[in-house]
Coordinates of C-alpha atoms in Angstrom, one line a residue:
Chain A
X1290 CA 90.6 65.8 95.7
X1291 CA 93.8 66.4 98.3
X1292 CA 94.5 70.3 98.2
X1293 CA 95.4 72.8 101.0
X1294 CA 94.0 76.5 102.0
X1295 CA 95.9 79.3 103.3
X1296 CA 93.9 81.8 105.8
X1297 CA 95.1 85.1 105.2
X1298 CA 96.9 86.4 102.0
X1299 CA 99.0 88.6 103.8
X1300 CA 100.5 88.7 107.8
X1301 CA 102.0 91.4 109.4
X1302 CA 103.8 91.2 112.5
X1303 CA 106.5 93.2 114.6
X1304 CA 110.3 91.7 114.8
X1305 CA 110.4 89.5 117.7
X1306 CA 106.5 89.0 117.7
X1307 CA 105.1 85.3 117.1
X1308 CA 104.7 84.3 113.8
X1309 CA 101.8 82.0 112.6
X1310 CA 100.4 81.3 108.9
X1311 CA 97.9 79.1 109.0
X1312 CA 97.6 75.7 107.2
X1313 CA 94.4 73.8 106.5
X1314 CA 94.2 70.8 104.1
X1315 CA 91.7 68.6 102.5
X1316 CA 92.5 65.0 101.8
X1317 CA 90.5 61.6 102.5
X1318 CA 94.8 59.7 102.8
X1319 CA 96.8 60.5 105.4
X1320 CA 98.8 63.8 103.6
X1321 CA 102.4 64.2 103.1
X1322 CA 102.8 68.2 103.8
X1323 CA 105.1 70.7 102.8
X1324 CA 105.5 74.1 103.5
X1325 CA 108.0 75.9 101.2
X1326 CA 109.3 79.5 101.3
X1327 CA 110.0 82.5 98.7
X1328 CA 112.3 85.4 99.2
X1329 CA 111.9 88.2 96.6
X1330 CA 113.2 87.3 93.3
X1331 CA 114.0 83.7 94.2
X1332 CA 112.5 80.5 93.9
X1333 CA 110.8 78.0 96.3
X1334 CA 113.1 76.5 99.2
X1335 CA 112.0 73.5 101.2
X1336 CA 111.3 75.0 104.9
X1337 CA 109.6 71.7 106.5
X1338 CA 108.1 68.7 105.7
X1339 CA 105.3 66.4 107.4
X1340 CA 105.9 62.5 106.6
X1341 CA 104.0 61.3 109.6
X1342 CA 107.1 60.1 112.3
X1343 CA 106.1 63.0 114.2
X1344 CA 103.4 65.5 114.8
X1345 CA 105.7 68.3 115.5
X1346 CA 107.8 68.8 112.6
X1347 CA 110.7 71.5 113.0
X1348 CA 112.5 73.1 109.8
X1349 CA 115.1 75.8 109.0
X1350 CA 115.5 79.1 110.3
X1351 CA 113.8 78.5 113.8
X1352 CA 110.5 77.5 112.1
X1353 CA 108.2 74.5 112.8
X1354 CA 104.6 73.3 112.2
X1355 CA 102.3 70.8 114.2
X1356 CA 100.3 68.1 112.2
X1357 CA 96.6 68.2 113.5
X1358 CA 94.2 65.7 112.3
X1359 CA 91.2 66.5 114.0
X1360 CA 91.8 70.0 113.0
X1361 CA 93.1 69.2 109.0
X1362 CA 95.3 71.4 110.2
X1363 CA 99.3 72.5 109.4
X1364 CA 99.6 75.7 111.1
X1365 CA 103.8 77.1 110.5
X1366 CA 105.1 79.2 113.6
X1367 CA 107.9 80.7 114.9
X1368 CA 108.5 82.3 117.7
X1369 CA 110.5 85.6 117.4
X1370 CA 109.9 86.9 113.9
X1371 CA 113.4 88.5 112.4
X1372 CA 113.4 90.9 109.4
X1373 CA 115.0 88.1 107.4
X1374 CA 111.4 86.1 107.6
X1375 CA 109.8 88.9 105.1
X1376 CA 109.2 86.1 102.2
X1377 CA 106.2 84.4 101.3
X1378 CA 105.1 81.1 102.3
X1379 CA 103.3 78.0 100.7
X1380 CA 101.6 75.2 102.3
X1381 CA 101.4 72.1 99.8
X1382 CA 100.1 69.0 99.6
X1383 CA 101.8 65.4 97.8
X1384 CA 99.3 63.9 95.2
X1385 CA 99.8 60.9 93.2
X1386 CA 100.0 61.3 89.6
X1387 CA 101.2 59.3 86.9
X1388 CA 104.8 57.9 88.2
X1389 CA 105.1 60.1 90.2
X1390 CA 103.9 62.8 93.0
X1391 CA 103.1 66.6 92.5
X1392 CA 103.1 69.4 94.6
X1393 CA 99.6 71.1 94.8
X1394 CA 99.9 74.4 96.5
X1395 CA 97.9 76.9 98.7
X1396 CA 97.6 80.4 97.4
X1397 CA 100.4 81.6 99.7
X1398 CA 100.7 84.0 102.2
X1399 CA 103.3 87.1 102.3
X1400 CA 104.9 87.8 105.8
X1401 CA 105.9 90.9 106.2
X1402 CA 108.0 92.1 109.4
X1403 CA 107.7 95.3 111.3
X1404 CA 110.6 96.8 112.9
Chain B
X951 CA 122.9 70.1 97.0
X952 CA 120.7 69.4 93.9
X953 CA 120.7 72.4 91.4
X954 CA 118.1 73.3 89.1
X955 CA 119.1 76.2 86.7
X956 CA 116.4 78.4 84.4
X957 CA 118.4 80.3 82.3
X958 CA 116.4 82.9 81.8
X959 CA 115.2 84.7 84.7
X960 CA 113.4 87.9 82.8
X961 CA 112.1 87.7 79.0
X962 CA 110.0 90.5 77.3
X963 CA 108.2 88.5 74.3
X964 CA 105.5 90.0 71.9
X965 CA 102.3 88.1 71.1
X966 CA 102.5 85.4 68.7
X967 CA 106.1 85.0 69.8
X968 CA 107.2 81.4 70.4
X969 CA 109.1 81.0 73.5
X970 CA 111.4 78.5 74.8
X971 CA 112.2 78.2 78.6
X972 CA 115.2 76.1 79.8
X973 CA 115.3 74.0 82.9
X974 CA 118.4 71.8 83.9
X975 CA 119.2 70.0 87.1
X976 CA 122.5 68.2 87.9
X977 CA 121.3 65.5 90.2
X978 CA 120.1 62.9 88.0
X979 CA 116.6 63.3 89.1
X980 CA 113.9 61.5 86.9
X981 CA 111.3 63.8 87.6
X982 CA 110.7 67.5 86.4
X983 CA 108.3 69.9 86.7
X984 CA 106.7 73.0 85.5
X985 CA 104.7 75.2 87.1
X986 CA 103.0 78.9 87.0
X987 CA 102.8 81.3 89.5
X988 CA 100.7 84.2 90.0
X989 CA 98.8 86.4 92.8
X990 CA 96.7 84.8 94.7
X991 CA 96.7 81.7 93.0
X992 CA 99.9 80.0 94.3
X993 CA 101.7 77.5 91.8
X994 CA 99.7 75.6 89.6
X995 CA 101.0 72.4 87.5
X996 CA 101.1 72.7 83.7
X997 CA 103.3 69.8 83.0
X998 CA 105.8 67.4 84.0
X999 CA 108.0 64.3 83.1
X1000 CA 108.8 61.2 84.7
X1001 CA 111.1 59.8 82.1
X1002 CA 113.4 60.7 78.7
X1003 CA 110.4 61.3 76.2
X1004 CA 107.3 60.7 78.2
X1005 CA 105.2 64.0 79.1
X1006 CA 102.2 64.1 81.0
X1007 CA 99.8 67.0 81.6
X1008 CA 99.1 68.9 84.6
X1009 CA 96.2 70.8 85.7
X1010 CA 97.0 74.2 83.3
X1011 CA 98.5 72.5 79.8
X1012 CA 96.3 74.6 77.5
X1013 CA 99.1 76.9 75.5
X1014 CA 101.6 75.1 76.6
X1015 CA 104.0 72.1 74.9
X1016 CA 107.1 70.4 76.5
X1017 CA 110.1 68.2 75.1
X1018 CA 112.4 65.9 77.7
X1019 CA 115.1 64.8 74.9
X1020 CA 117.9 64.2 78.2
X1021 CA 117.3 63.2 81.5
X1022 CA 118.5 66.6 82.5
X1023 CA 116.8 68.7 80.9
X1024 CA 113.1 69.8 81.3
X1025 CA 112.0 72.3 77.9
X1026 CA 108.8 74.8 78.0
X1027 CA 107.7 75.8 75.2
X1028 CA 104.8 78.8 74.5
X1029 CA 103.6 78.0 71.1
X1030 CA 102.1 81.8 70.1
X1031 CA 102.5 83.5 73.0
X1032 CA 99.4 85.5 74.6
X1033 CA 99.1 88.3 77.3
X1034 CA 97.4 85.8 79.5
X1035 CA 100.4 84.1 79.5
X1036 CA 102.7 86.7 81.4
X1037 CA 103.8 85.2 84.8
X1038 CA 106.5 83.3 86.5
X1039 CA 107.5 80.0 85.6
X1040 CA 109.4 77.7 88.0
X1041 CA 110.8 74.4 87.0
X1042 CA 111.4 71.4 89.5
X1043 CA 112.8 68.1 89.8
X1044 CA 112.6 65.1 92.1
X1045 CA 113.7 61.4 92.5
X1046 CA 111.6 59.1 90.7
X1047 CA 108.5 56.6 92.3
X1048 CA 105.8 57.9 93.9
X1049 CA 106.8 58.6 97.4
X1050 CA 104.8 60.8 98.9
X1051 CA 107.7 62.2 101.1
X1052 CA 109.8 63.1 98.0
X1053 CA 111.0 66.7 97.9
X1054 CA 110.6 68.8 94.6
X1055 CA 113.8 71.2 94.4
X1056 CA 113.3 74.4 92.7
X1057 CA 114.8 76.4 89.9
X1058 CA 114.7 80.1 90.9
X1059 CA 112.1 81.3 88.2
X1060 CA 111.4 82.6 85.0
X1061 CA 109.8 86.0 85.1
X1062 CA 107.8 86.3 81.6
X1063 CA 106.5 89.4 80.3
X1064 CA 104.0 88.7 77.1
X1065 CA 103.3 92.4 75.2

């Protein structure tokens, strides 16, 4: 069964620091990845997706994430972390179900920003 | 932009209560969605709809009933309600077929509070 896992629940980092959240997913198809991003009281908002044109996929607010096979992995980064960025962060997966695809989801991982 | 609206973002219910949650979207998207969040367990899939009328279940549909009458609009609905039951609910839609690279929009979340 296609699903992804999230390492680490929770991230800290300083403002301006890297930011990494780390993506690794299980499927025996070449995945479709997502990763999708929450700010308090909100709901889920696209950030990047992965549809195989390109390994290095970049998204919205300065963030992008590298597709590695030989890894399974999905890793998002960014490279100055603002205080804006303090949101959590899915990875997910596109499985086939009946006409249609769903979203299967990683456990998520909060980011918060030191200033 | 597609649009998907939960019209109720916070409801306080008592057990045995039966609840309706609301989803529309504006985009004429044949696909919607419902899913649960909570802690540590990211967003799972309780049911979703490819079509007027047809319903299929997800990976979490014990408790749980849903009604597509229009195209637009994606119903939830909690038979008796139960404490297990208390979490957010987030609705979705997406274009129809089984594209892989199809992105699921989100509503911004019903926050349910079972006593």
């Amino acid at each position: 069964a296609q699903s992804v896992t999230q390492l680490g629940s929770h991230v800290s980092v300083s403002e301006g620091a890297l930011v990494l959240l780390r993506c690794n997913y299980s499927s025996s198809v070449p995945p479709y990845l997502f990763w999708y991003v929450q700010y308090p009281n909100q709901g889920l908002q696209l950030l990047l997706k992965y549809t195989s044109a390109a390994t290095l996929v970049k998204g919205i607010n300065g963030f992008e994430a590298e597709f590695k096979k030989s890894e399974t992995s999905f890793h998002l980064t960014k490279p100055s972390a603002h205080m804006s960025d303090a949101a959590e962060y899915f990875c997910a997966v596109s499985v086939p179900i009946q006409g249609a695809q769903k979203l299967v989801f990683g456990q998520g991982t909060r980011l918060t920003i030191n200033p | 932009d597609v649009k998907v609206t939960q019209s109720s973002r916070y409801l306080v219910k008592r057990t045995g209560e039966k609840v309706f949650l609301e989803c529309v979207q504006d985009m004429d998207h044949e696909n919607m969605f419902w899913y649960r969040q909570d802690p540590g367990l990211g967003l799972r899939l309780i049911y979703f709809s490819y079509d007027v009328k047809m319903k299929e279940k997800g990976d979490i549909p014990e408790g749980y009933s849903v009604s597509r009458e229009k195209k637009e609009r994606f119903s939830l609905i909690l038979e008796s309600a139960s404490t297990n039951q208390t979490s957010m609910y987030l609705c979705a839609s997406s274009l129809r077929g089984n594209s892989g690279a199809n992105v699921l929009t989100f509503g911004a979340g019903s926050r349910l509070t079972v006593l």
